[in-house]
Coordinates of C-alpha atoms (C1' of nucleotides) in Angstrom, one line a residue:
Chain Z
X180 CA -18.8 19.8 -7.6
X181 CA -15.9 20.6 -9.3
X182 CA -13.2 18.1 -9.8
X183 CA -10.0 18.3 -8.5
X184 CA -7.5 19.6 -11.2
X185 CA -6.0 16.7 -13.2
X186 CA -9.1 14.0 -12.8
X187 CA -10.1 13.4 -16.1
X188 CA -11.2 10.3 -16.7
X189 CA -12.9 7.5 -14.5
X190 CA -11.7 5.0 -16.9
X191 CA -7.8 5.2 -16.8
X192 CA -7.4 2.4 -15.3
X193 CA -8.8 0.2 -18.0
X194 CA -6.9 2.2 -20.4
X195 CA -3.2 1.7 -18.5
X196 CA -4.2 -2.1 -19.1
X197 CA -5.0 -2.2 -22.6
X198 CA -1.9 0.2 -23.5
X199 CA 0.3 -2.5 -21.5
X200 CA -1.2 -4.9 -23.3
X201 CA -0.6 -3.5 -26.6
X202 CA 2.9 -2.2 -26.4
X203 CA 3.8 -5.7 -24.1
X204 CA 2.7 -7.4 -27.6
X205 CA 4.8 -5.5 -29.3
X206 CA 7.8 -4.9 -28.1
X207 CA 8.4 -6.7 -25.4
X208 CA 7.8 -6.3 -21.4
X209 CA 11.5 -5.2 -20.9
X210 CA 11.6 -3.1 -23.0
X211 CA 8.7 -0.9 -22.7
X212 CA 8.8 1.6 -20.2
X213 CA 6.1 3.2 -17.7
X214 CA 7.1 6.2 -19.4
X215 CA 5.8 4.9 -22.5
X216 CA 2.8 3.9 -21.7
X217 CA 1.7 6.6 -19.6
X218 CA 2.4 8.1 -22.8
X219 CA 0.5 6.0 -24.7
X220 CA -2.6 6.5 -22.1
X221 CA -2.1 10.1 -22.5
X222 CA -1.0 10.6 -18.4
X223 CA 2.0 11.2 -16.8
X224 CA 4.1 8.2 -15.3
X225 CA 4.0 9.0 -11.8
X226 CA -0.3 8.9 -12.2
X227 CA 0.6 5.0 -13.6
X228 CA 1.2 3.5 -9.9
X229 CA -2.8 4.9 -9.1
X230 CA -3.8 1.7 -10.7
X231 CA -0.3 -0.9 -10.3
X232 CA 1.5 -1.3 -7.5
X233 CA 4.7 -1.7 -9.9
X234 CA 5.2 -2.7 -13.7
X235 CA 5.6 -6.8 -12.4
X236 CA 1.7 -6.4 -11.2
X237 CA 1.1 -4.7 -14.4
X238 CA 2.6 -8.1 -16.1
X239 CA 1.2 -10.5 -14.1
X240 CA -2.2 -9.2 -14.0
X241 CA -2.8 -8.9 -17.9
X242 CA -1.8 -12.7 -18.0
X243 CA -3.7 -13.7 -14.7
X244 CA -6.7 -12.3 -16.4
X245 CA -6.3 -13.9 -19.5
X246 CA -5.4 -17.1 -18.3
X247 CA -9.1 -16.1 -16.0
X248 CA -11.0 -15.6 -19.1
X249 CA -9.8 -18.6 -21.3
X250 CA -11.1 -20.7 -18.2
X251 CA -14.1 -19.2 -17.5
X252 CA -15.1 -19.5 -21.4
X253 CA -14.1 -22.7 -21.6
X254 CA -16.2 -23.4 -18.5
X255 CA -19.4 -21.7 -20.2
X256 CA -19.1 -24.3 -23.4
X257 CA -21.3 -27.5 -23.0
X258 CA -18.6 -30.1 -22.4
X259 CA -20.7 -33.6 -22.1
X260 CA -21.1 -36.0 -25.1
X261 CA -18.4 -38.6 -26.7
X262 CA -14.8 -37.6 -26.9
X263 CA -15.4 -36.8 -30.7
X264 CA -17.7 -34.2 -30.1
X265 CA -16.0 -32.9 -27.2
X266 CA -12.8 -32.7 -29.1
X267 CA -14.3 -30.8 -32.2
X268 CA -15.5 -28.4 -30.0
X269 CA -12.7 -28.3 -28.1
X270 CA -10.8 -27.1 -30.9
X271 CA -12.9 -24.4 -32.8
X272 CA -13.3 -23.0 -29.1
X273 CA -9.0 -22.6 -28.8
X274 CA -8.9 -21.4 -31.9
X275 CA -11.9 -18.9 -31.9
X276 CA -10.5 -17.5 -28.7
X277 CA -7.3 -17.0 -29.2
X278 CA -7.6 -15.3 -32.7
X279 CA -10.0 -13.1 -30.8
X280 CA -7.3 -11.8 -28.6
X281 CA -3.7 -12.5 -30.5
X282 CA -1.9 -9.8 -27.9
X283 CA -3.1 -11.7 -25.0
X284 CA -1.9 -14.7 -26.5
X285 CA 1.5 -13.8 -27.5
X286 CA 2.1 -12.1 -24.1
X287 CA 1.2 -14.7 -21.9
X288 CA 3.9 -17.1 -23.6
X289 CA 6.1 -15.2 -24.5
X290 CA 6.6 -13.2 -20.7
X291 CA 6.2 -15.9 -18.6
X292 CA 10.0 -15.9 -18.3
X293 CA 9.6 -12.0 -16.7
X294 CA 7.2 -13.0 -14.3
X295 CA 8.5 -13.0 -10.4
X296 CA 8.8 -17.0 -9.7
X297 CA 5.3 -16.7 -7.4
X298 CA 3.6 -15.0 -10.2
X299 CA 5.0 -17.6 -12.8
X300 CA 3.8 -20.7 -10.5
X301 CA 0.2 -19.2 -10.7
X302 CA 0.3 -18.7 -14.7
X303 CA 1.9 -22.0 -14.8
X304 CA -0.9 -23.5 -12.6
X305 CA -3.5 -22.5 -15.1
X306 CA -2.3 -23.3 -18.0
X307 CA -2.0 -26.7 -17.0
X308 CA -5.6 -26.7 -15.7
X309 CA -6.6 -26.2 -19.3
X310 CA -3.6 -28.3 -20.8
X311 CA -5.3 -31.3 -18.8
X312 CA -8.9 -30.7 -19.8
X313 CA -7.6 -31.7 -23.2
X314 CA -5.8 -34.5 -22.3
X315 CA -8.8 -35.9 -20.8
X316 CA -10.5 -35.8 -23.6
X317 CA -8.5 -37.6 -25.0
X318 CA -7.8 -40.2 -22.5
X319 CA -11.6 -40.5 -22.8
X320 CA -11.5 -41.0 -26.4
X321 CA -8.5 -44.0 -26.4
X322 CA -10.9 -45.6 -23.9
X323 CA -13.9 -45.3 -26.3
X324 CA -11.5 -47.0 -29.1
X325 CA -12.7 -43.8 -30.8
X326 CA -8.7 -42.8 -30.2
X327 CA -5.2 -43.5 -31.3
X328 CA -2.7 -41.9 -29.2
X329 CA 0.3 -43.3 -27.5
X330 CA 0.5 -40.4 -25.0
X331 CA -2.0 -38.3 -24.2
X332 CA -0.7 -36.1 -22.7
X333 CA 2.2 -35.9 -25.3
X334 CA -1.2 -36.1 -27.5
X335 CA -2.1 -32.8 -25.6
X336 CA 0.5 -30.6 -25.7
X337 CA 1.1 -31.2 -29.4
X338 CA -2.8 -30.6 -30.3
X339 CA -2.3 -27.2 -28.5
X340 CA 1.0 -26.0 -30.0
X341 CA -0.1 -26.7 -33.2
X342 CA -3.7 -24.6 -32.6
X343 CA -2.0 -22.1 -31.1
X344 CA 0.2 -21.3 -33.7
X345 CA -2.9 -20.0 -35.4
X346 CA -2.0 -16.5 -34.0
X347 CA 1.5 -16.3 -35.7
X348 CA -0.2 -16.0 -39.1
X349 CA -3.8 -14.8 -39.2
X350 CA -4.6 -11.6 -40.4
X351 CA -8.4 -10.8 -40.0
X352 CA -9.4 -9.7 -43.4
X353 CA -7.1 -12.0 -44.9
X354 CA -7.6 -15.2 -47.3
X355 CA -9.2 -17.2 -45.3
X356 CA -12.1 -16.8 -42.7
X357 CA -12.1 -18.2 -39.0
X358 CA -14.5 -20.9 -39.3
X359 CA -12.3 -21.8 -42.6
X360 CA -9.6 -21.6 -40.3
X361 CA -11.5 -23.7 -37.9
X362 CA -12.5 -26.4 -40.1
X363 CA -9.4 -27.1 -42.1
X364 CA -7.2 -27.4 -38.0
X365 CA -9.6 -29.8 -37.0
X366 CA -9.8 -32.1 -40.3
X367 CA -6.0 -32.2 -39.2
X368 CA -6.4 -32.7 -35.0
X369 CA -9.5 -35.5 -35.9
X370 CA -7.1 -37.6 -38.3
X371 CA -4.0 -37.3 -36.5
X372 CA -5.8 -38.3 -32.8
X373 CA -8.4 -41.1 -35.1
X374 CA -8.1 -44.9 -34.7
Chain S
X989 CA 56.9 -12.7 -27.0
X990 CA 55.3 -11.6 -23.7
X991 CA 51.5 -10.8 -24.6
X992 CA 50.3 -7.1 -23.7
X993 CA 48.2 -7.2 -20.6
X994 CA 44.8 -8.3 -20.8
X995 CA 44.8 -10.6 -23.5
X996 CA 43.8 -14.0 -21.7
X997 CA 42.3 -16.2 -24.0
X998 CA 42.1 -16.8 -28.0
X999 CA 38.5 -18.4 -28.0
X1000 CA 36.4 -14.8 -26.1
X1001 CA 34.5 -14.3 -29.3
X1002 CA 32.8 -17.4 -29.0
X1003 CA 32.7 -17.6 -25.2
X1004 CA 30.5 -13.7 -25.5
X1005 CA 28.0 -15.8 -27.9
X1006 CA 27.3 -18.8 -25.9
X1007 CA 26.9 -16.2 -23.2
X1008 CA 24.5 -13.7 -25.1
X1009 CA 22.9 -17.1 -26.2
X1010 CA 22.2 -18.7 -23.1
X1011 CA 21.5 -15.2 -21.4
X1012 CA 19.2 -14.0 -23.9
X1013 CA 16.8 -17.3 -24.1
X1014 CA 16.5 -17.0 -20.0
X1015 CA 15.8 -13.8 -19.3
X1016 CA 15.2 -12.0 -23.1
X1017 CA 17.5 -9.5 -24.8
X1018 CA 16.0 -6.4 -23.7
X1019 CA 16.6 -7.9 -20.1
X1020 CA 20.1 -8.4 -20.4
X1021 CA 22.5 -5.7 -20.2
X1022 CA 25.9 -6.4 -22.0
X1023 CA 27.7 -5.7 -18.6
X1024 CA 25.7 -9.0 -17.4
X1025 CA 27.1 -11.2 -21.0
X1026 CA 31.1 -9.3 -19.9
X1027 CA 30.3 -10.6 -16.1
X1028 CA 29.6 -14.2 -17.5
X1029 CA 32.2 -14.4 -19.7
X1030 CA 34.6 -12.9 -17.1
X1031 CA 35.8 -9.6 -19.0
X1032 CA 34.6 -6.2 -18.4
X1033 CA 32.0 -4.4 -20.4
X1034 CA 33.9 -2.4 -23.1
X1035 CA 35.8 -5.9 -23.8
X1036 CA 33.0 -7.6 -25.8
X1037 CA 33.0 -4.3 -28.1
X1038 CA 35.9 -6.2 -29.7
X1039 CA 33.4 -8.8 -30.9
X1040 CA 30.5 -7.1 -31.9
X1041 CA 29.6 -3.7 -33.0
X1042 CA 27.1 -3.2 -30.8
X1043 CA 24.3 -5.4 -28.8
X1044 CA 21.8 -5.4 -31.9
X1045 CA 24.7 -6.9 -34.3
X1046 CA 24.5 -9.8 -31.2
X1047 CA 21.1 -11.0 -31.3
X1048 CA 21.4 -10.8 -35.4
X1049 CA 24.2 -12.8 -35.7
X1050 CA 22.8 -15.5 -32.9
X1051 CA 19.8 -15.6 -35.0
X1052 CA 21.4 -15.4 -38.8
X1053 CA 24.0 -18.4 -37.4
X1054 CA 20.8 -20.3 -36.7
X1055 CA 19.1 -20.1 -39.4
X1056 CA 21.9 -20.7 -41.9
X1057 CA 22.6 -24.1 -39.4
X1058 CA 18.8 -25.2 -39.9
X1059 CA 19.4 -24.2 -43.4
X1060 CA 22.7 -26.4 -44.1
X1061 CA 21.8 -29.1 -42.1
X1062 CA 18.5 -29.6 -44.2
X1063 CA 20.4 -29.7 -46.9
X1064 CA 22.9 -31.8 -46.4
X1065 CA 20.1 -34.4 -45.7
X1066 CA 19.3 -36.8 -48.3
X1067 CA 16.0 -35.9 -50.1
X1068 CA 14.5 -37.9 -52.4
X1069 CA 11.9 -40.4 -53.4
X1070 CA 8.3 -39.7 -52.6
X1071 CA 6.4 -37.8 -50.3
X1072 CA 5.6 -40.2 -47.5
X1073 CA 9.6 -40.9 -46.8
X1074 CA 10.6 -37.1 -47.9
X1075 CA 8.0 -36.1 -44.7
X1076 CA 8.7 -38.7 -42.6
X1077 CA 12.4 -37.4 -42.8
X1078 CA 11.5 -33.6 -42.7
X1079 CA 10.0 -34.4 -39.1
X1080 CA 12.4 -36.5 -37.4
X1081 CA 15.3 -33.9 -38.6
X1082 CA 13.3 -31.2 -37.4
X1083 CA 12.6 -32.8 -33.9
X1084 CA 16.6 -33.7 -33.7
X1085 CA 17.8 -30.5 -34.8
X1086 CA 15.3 -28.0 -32.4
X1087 CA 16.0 -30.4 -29.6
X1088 CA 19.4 -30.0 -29.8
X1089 CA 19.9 -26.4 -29.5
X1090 CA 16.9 -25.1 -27.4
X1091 CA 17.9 -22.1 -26.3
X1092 CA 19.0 -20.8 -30.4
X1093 CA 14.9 -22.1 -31.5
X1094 CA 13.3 -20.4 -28.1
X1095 CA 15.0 -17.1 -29.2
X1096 CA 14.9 -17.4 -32.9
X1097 CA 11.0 -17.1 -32.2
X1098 CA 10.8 -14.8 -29.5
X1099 CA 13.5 -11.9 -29.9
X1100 CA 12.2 -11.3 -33.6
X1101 CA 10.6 -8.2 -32.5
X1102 CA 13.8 -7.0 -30.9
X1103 CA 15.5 -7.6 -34.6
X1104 CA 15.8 -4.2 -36.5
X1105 CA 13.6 -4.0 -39.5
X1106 CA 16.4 -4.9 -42.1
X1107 CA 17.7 -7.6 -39.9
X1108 CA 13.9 -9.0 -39.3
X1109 CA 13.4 -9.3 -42.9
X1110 CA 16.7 -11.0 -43.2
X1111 CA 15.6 -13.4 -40.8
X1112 CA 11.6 -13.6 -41.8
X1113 CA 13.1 -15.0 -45.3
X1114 CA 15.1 -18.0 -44.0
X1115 CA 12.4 -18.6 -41.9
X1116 CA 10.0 -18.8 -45.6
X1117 CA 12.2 -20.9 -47.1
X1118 CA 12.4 -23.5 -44.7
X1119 CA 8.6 -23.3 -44.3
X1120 CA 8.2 -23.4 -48.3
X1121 CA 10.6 -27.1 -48.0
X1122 CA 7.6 -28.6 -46.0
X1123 CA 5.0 -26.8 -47.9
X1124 CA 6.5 -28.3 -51.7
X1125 CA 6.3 -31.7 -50.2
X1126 CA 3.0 -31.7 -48.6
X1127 CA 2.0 -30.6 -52.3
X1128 CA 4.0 -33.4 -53.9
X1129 CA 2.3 -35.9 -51.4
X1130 CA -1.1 -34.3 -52.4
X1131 CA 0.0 -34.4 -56.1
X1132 CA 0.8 -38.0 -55.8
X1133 CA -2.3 -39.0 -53.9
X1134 CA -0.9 -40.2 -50.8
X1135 CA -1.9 -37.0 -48.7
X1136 CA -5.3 -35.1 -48.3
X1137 CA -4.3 -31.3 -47.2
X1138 CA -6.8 -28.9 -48.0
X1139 CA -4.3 -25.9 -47.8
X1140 CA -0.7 -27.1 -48.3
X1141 CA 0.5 -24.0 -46.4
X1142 CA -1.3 -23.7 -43.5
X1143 CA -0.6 -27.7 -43.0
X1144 CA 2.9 -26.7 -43.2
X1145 CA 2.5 -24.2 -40.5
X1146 CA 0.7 -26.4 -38.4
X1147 CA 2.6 -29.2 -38.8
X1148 CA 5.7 -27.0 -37.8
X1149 CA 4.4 -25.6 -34.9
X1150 CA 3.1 -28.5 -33.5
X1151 CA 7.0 -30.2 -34.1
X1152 CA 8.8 -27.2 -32.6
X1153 CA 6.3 -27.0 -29.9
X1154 CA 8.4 -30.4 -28.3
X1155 CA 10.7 -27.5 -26.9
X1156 CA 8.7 -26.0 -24.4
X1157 CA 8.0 -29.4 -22.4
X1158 CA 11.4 -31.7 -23.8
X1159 CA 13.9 -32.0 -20.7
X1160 CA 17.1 -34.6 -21.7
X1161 CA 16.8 -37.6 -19.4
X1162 CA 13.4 -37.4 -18.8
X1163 CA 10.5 -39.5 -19.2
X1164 CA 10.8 -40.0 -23.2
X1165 CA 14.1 -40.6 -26.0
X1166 CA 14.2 -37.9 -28.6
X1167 CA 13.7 -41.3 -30.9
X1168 CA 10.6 -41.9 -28.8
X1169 CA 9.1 -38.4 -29.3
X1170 CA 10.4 -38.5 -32.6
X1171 CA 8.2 -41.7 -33.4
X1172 CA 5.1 -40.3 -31.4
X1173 CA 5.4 -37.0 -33.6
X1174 CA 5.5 -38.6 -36.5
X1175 CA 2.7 -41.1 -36.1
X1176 CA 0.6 -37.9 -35.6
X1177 CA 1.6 -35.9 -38.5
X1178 CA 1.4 -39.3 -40.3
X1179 CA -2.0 -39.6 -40.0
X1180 CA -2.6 -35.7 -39.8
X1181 CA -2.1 -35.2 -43.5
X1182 CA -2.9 -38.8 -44.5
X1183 CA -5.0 -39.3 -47.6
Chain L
dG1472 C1' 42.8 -7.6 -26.2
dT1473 C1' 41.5 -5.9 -22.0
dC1474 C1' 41.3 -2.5 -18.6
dT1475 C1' 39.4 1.8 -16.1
dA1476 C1' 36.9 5.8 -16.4
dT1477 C1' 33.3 8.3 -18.2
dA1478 C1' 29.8 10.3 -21.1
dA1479 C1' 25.0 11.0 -21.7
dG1480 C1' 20.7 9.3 -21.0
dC1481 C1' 16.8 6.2 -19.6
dG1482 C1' 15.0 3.1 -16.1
dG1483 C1' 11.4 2.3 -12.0
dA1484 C1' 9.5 4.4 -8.4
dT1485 C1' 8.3 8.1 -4.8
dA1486 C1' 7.0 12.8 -2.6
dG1487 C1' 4.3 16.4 -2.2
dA1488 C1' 1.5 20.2 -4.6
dC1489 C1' -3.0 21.0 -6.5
Chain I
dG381 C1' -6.4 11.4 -9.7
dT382 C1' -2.9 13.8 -11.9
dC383 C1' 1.0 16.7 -12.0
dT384 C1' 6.0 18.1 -11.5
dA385 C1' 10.2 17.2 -9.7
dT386 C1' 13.5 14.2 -8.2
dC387 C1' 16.3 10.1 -6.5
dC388 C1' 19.6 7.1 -7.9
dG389 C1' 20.9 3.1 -10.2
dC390 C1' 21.6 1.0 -14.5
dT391 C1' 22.0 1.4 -19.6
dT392 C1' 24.9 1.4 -24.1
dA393 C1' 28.8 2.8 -26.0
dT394 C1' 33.4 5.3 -26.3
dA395 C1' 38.3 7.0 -25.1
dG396 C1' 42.6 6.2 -23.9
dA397 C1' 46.1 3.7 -20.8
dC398 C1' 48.6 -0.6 -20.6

DNA sequence: GTCTATAAGCGGATAGAC
DNA sequence: GTCTATCCGCTTATAGAC
C-alpha cells in the first residue's frame, strides 16, 4: 500500500534523538531550537512533537537514558573480588564509557540545571546510585587496610571528577590510546586511595 | 546640581555584573534574557546598554575578569623552593580561590561554547597557562625525583579536575572547613603523583 | 543615566490538510 | 507521519525623550 505523503522514514525518531544530542553538546540546550533540529533531522518542526511531548522531554530523556545505560553497564561488569580489583576495574570501566559517548557525558552535567526540578531529582537520583557504588568500594577497601582515605565519600566524588575530566581533552586519534589513557588514571587513583 | 532624571546610583555597572554573574551560573547565558539581568538590578532593559555593548561583550568580560583574577592571584603567591612545597601550595590556592567564587569557575567552564570564536581563544589561553603552572612543577618534581608522573600533562589535568571538582558538592557551613577539604585534597594528590 | 516605545525577528507549540 | 500556516510571547538592540 502506498504510504501516506510525507512518511518517510520509520526511524525518525531515533534520528530527532541523536540530532538533540549532538547540537545539545554543542551549543547548549537553550539555545538550540526545535527549528534547528528538525533541521538537522531533515523534517519540519511541527513533525518534531510525533516523537516528544515538548523540548524538556527531549532533555530529560537523552540524560534519563544515559544515566540508564551507565547503570546497566556497570551492572553487566563482574563486581566481586578485593576492593583493589574492584577499584581497577572500576576505573578503566568510567573511563572506557564515557570516552565512548563524550556528548552524553557533557550534556548530562552540564544541563542538569535546565531540567524541570522532578526531572532533575530523577538525574540526580542516579547519579548518586553510581556515585555510591564507588564509595563502597572504597569503604570496603579502608576496612581491608588495603585503603587510605579519610572520607570516602569525599574519596568518591574526587576519584570521579578527576576520571571524568577525561572527556574535556581526548581526541580519538590523538597521542595517546584509551587503554594508555586507562592505565596512566589509574596508576594515579591506586596511589592516591593506597595505604 | 539637581541630577537629570534617572540617574539613581553610581555603582550600576557593577550591580549588572554581579547580576549577569549570578544569573548566568543558575540558569546559563543562553537562558537568561537581558530584560531578566535589568529586572534584577532594578533598571529597565535598554539601561544596561550603558555598560556593555551588547550581551556577548557580558559573558566575555565575566569570564576574561576571571581569569586574569586566577591569574594575579597565582602570582602574587610566593613560589619557590622545590616541588613537593611548590604543589602542595598550587592545591591549597587552587581549592581557596574556586571555592570562593563558585558561581565565576561553574561558568568559566560551562558558557565557553557560548564565547565567540576570538573571545574563546582569548579565554582557552589563560586557561593553558594556568594549566602549563602545574604541569612545569609536576616536571620539576619528576626532575628532582620526588614525583613518579608518567605524563606531566595529563597529571596536570587530572589533578585540576579532580581539585575544581570540590565545587559541585562544597556548600559553606556544611559538614567540612575549606582547610579540611583543603587537607583531604592534598593528601590525595600527595600521594597521587608521589614517587 | 534611565526611561518608554518600538523595530524586526526567533522562540515553543498547535491545528488541520494530505 | 509530515507538511504548511499560524498564534503569540519573548528576544536583542536601538531611538529619542527627559
Amino acid at each position: 500500500m502506498a504510504r501516506t505523503q510525507g512518511s518517510h522514514s520509520e526511524i525518525t525518531g531515533p534520528r530527532v534523538r541523536e540530532a538533540a544530542l549532538q547540537l545539545f553538546a554543542k551549543h547548549g540546550y537553550a539555545a538550540v531550537s526545535m527549528r534547528r533540529i528538525a533541521s538537522e533531522v531533515g523534517v519540519q518542526a511541527g513533525a518534531l512533537y510525533n516523537y516528544t511531548p515538548d523540548k524538556q522531554a527531549l532533555l530529560f530523556s537523552l540524560l534519563r537514558g544515559h544515566m540508564d545505560d551507565l547503570l546497566a553497564a556497570r551492572a553487566e561488569l563482574r563486581d566481586a573480588g578485593g576492593a583493589l580489583v574492584r577499584l581497577e576495574r572500576f576505573v578503566r570501566f568510567h573511563i572506557a564509557f564515557h570516552l565512548e559517548r563524550p556528548e552524553a557525558v557533557f550534556i548530562s552535567y552540564m544541563e542538569l540545571r535546565n531540567l524541570e526540578p522532578e526531572n532533575f531529582a530523577v538525574i540526580e537520583g542516579l547519579r548518586r546510585e553510581y556515585e555510591g557504588q564507588l564509595e563502597a568500594i572504597l569503604r570496603q577497601g579502608a576496612a581491608e587496610g588495603v585503603f587510605d582515605v579519610s572520607d570516602a565519600k569525599i574519596a568518591a566524588l574526587a576519584v570521579i571528577a578527576m576520571l571524568t575530566g577525561v572527556t574535556t581533552w581526548y581526541r580519538s586519534g590523538g597521542r595517546l590510546s584509551v587503554p594508555e589513557v586507562q592505565q596512566i588514571y589509574w596508576t594515579m587513583v591506586r596511589k592516591a586511595v593506597a595505604a
